[in-house]
PDB file of C-alpha atoms in Angstrom:
ATOM      1  CA  UNK N   1       1.772  -4.750  62.505  1.00  0.00           C
ATOM      2  CA  UNK N   2       3.416  -2.118  64.672  1.00  0.00           C
ATOM      3  CA  UNK N   3       3.071  -2.043  68.431  1.00  0.00           C
ATOM      4  CA  UNK N   4       0.787   0.829  69.483  1.00  0.00           C
ATOM      5  CA  UNK N   5       0.945   2.579  72.838  1.00  0.00           C
ATOM      6  CA  UNK N   6      -1.293   5.318  74.223  1.00  0.00           C
ATOM      7  CA  UNK N   7       0.450   8.419  75.501  1.00  0.00           C
ATOM      8  CA  UNK N   8      -1.080  11.208  77.555  1.00  0.00           C
ATOM      9  CA  UNK N   9       0.332  14.700  77.974  1.00  0.00           C
ATOM     10  CA  UNK N  10      -0.832  18.193  78.841  1.00  0.00           C
ATOM     11  CA  UNK N  11      -0.526  21.371  76.840  1.00  0.00           C
ATOM     12  CA  UNK N  12      -1.860  24.624  78.309  1.00  0.00           C
ATOM     13  CA  UNK N  13      -3.418  22.595  81.155  1.00  0.00           C
ATOM     14  CA  UNK N  14      -5.478  20.583  78.680  1.00  0.00           C
ATOM     15  CA  UNK N  15      -5.043  16.796  78.752  1.00  0.00           C
ATOM     16  CA  UNK N  16      -4.259  15.239  75.367  1.00  0.00           C
ATOM     17  CA  UNK N  17      -4.020  11.634  74.174  1.00  0.00           C
ATOM     18  CA  UNK N  18      -2.379  10.036  71.151  1.00  0.00           C
ATOM     19  CA  UNK N  19      -2.260   6.423  70.034  1.00  0.00           C
ATOM     20  CA  UNK N  20       1.344   6.047  68.912  1.00  0.00           C
ATOM     21  CA  UNK N  21       2.625   3.306  66.609  1.00  0.00           C
ATOM     22  CA  UNK N  22       6.263   2.496  67.312  1.00  0.00           C
ATOM     23  CA  UNK N  23       8.636   2.174  64.357  1.00  0.00           C
ATOM     24  CA  UNK N  24      11.869   1.258  66.110  1.00  0.00           C
ATOM     25  CA  UNK N  25      13.203  -1.585  63.967  1.00  0.00           C
ATOM     26  CA  UNK N  26      15.199  -0.949  60.796  1.00  0.00           C
ATOM     27  CA  UNK N  27      12.435  -2.281  58.529  1.00  0.00           C
ATOM     28  CA  UNK N  28       9.660  -0.386  60.311  1.00  0.00           C
ATOM     29  CA  UNK N  29      11.663   2.860  60.148  1.00  0.00           C
ATOM     30  CA  UNK N  30      12.398   2.382  56.442  1.00  0.00           C
ATOM     31  CA  UNK N  31       8.728   1.743  55.635  1.00  0.00           C
ATOM     32  CA  UNK N  32       7.329   4.514  57.840  1.00  0.00           C
ATOM     33  CA  UNK N  33       3.910   5.522  56.533  1.00  0.00           C
ATOM     34  CA  UNK N  34       4.487   4.202  52.999  1.00  0.00           C
ATOM     35  CA  UNK N  35       1.718   1.841  51.863  1.00  0.00           C
ATOM     36  CA  UNK N  36      -0.261   2.577  55.023  1.00  0.00           C
ATOM     37  CA  UNK N  37      -3.627   4.322  55.188  1.00  0.00           C
ATOM     38  CA  UNK N  38      -3.483   7.993  56.218  1.00  0.00           C
ATOM     39  CA  UNK N  39      -3.243   8.634  59.934  1.00  0.00           C
ATOM     40  CA  UNK N  40      -6.490   9.531  61.666  1.00  0.00           C
ATOM     41  CA  UNK N  41      -6.996  12.147  64.366  1.00  0.00           C
ATOM     42  CA  UNK N  42      -5.139  11.181  67.563  1.00  0.00           C
ATOM     43  CA  UNK N  43      -2.902   8.675  65.748  1.00  0.00           C
ATOM     44  CA  UNK N  44       0.835   9.058  65.290  1.00  0.00           C
ATOM     45  CA  UNK N  45       3.899   7.166  64.112  1.00  0.00           C
ATOM     46  CA  UNK N  46       7.027   7.383  66.297  1.00  0.00           C
ATOM     47  CA  UNK N  47      10.279   6.747  64.427  1.00  0.00           C
ATOM     48  CA  UNK N  48      13.431   6.257  66.485  1.00  0.00           C
ATOM     49  CA  UNK N  49      16.270   6.803  65.932  1.00  0.00           C
ATOM     50  CA  UNK N  50      15.530   9.412  63.269  1.00  0.00           C
ATOM     51  CA  UNK N  51      16.375  13.036  62.491  1.00  0.00           C
ATOM     52  CA  UNK N  52      15.217  13.309  58.861  1.00  0.00           C
ATOM     53  CA  UNK N  53      12.131  12.105  56.961  1.00  0.00           C
ATOM     54  CA  UNK N  54      10.808  12.229  53.418  1.00  0.00           C
ATOM     55  CA  UNK N  55       7.314  12.080  51.980  1.00  0.00           C
ATOM     56  CA  UNK N  56       8.325  10.642  48.615  1.00  0.00           C
ATOM     57  CA  UNK N  57       5.694   8.143  47.517  1.00  0.00           C
ATOM     58  CA  UNK N  58       3.014   9.454  49.876  1.00  0.00           C
ATOM     59  CA  UNK N  59      -0.270  10.826  48.622  1.00  0.00           C
ATOM     60  CA  UNK N  60      -1.099  13.118  51.538  1.00  0.00           C
ATOM     61  CA  UNK N  61       0.462  15.769  53.782  1.00  0.00           C
ATOM     62  CA  UNK N  62       1.651  15.088  57.349  1.00  0.00           C
ATOM     63  CA  UNK N  63       2.890  16.995  60.370  1.00  0.00           C
ATOM     64  CA  UNK N  64       6.429  16.083  61.454  1.00  0.00           C
ATOM     65  CA  UNK N  65       7.517  16.662  65.055  1.00  0.00           C
ATOM     66  CA  UNK N  66      11.244  16.452  65.792  1.00  0.00           C
ATOM     67  CA  UNK N  67      12.061  15.269  69.315  1.00  0.00           C
ATOM     68  CA  UNK N  68      15.096  15.312  71.530  1.00  0.00           C
ATOM     69  CA  UNK N  69      16.064  12.028  73.212  1.00  0.00           C
ATOM     70  CA  UNK N  70      14.032  12.931  76.335  1.00  0.00           C
ATOM     71  CA  UNK N  71      10.844  13.770  74.377  1.00  0.00           C
ATOM     72  CA  UNK N  72      11.274  17.553  74.222  1.00  0.00           C
ATOM     73  CA  UNK N  73       9.852  18.970  70.985  1.00  0.00           C
ATOM     74  CA  UNK N  74      12.571  20.765  69.023  1.00  0.00           C
ATOM     75  CA  UNK N  75      10.675  21.652  65.850  1.00  0.00           C
ATOM     76  CA  UNK N  76       7.292  21.101  64.207  1.00  0.00           C
ATOM     77  CA  UNK N  77       7.022  20.984  60.421  1.00  0.00           C
ATOM     78  CA  UNK N  78       3.305  21.300  59.738  1.00  0.00           C
ATOM     79  CA  UNK N  79       1.548  20.150  56.579  1.00  0.00           C
ATOM     80  CA  UNK N  80       4.585  18.634  54.857  1.00  0.00           C
ATOM     81  CA  UNK N  81       3.396  17.870  51.335  1.00  0.00           C
ATOM     82  CA  UNK N  82       4.300  14.745  49.314  1.00  0.00           C
ATOM     83  CA  UNK N  83       7.770  14.618  47.701  1.00  0.00           C
ATOM     84  CA  UNK N  84       9.421  16.739  50.395  1.00  0.00           C
ATOM     85  CA  UNK N  85      12.191  16.226  52.980  1.00  0.00           C
ATOM     86  CA  UNK N  86      12.439  17.672  56.483  1.00  0.00           C
ATOM     87  CA  UNK N  87      15.059  17.254  59.170  1.00  0.00           C
ATOM     88  CA  UNK N  88      16.575  18.596  62.357  1.00  0.00           C
ATOM     89  CA  UNK N  89      20.224  17.871  63.115  1.00  0.00           C
ATOM     90  CA  UNK N  90      19.686  17.609  66.911  1.00  0.00           C
ATOM     91  CA  UNK N  91      16.625  15.321  66.775  1.00  0.00           C
ATOM     92  CA  UNK N  92      16.818  11.781  68.104  1.00  0.00           C
ATOM     93  CA  UNK N  93      13.308  10.786  67.024  1.00  0.00           C
ATOM     94  CA  UNK N  94      10.370  11.930  64.893  1.00  0.00           C
ATOM     95  CA  UNK N  95       6.634  11.824  65.494  1.00  0.00           C
ATOM     96  CA  UNK N  96       4.482  11.865  62.345  1.00  0.00           C
ATOM     97  CA  UNK N  97       0.837  12.937  62.581  1.00  0.00           C
ATOM     98  CA  UNK N  98      -2.017  13.724  60.203  1.00  0.00           C
ATOM     99  CA  UNK N  99      -1.697  17.222  58.731  1.00  0.00           C
ATOM    100  CA  UNK N 100      -2.997  19.767  61.231  1.00  0.00           C
ATOM    101  CA  UNK N 101      -2.979  17.361  64.169  1.00  0.00           C
ATOM    102  CA  UNK N 102       0.096  18.919  65.837  1.00  0.00           C
ATOM    103  CA  UNK N 103      -1.678  22.286  65.984  1.00  0.00           C
ATOM    104  CA  UNK N 104      -4.923  20.694  67.235  1.00  0.00           C
ATOM    105  CA  UNK N 105      -2.968  18.968  70.020  1.00  0.00           C
ATOM    106  CA  UNK N 106      -0.979  22.181  70.730  1.00  0.00           C
ATOM    107  CA  UNK N 107       2.322  20.378  70.084  1.00  0.00           C
ATOM    108  CA  UNK N 108       4.974  23.065  69.705  1.00  0.00           C
ATOM    109  CA  UNK N 109       8.673  23.532  70.442  1.00  0.00           C
ATOM    110  CA  UNK N 110       9.288  23.288  74.176  1.00  0.00           C
ATOM    111  CA  UNK N 111       6.465  20.815  74.875  1.00  0.00           C
ATOM    112  CA  UNK N 112       7.653  17.548  76.378  1.00  0.00           C
ATOM    113  CA  UNK N 113       5.979  14.354  75.147  1.00  0.00           C
ATOM    114  CA  UNK N 114       6.230  11.153  77.205  1.00  0.00           C
ATOM    115  CA  UNK N 115       8.365   9.407  74.582  1.00  0.00           C
ATOM    116  CA  UNK N 116      12.025   8.618  75.036  1.00  0.00           C
ATOM    117  CA  UNK N 117      14.379   7.558  72.299  1.00  0.00           C
ATOM    118  CA  UNK N 118      16.470   4.481  73.041  1.00  0.00           C
TER     119      UNK N 118
END
């Protein structure tokens, strides 16, 4: 079971909340979302350190948010289908969400999330 923390942030003056599961150990990072039920609205998986993910073995699409060490969003890859890879060479961490959730939460490059990579 992964530790889950709530985070709150604002985008366009609208408060947002996500329940974030922390995958910060080697085993948790390797497993990621494999063999887990699909993420629900307002749920996310934070993987740190990480700058590349794959969706091999998954049966559903996800949004992948690449973060700088201080939580600044560098890139959002929306609706990444199964059997794909995405990465960002400057990312220190990744936030995975249900497909479409990044857009619903207005997470875009330049937004700062209250998550800091170790």
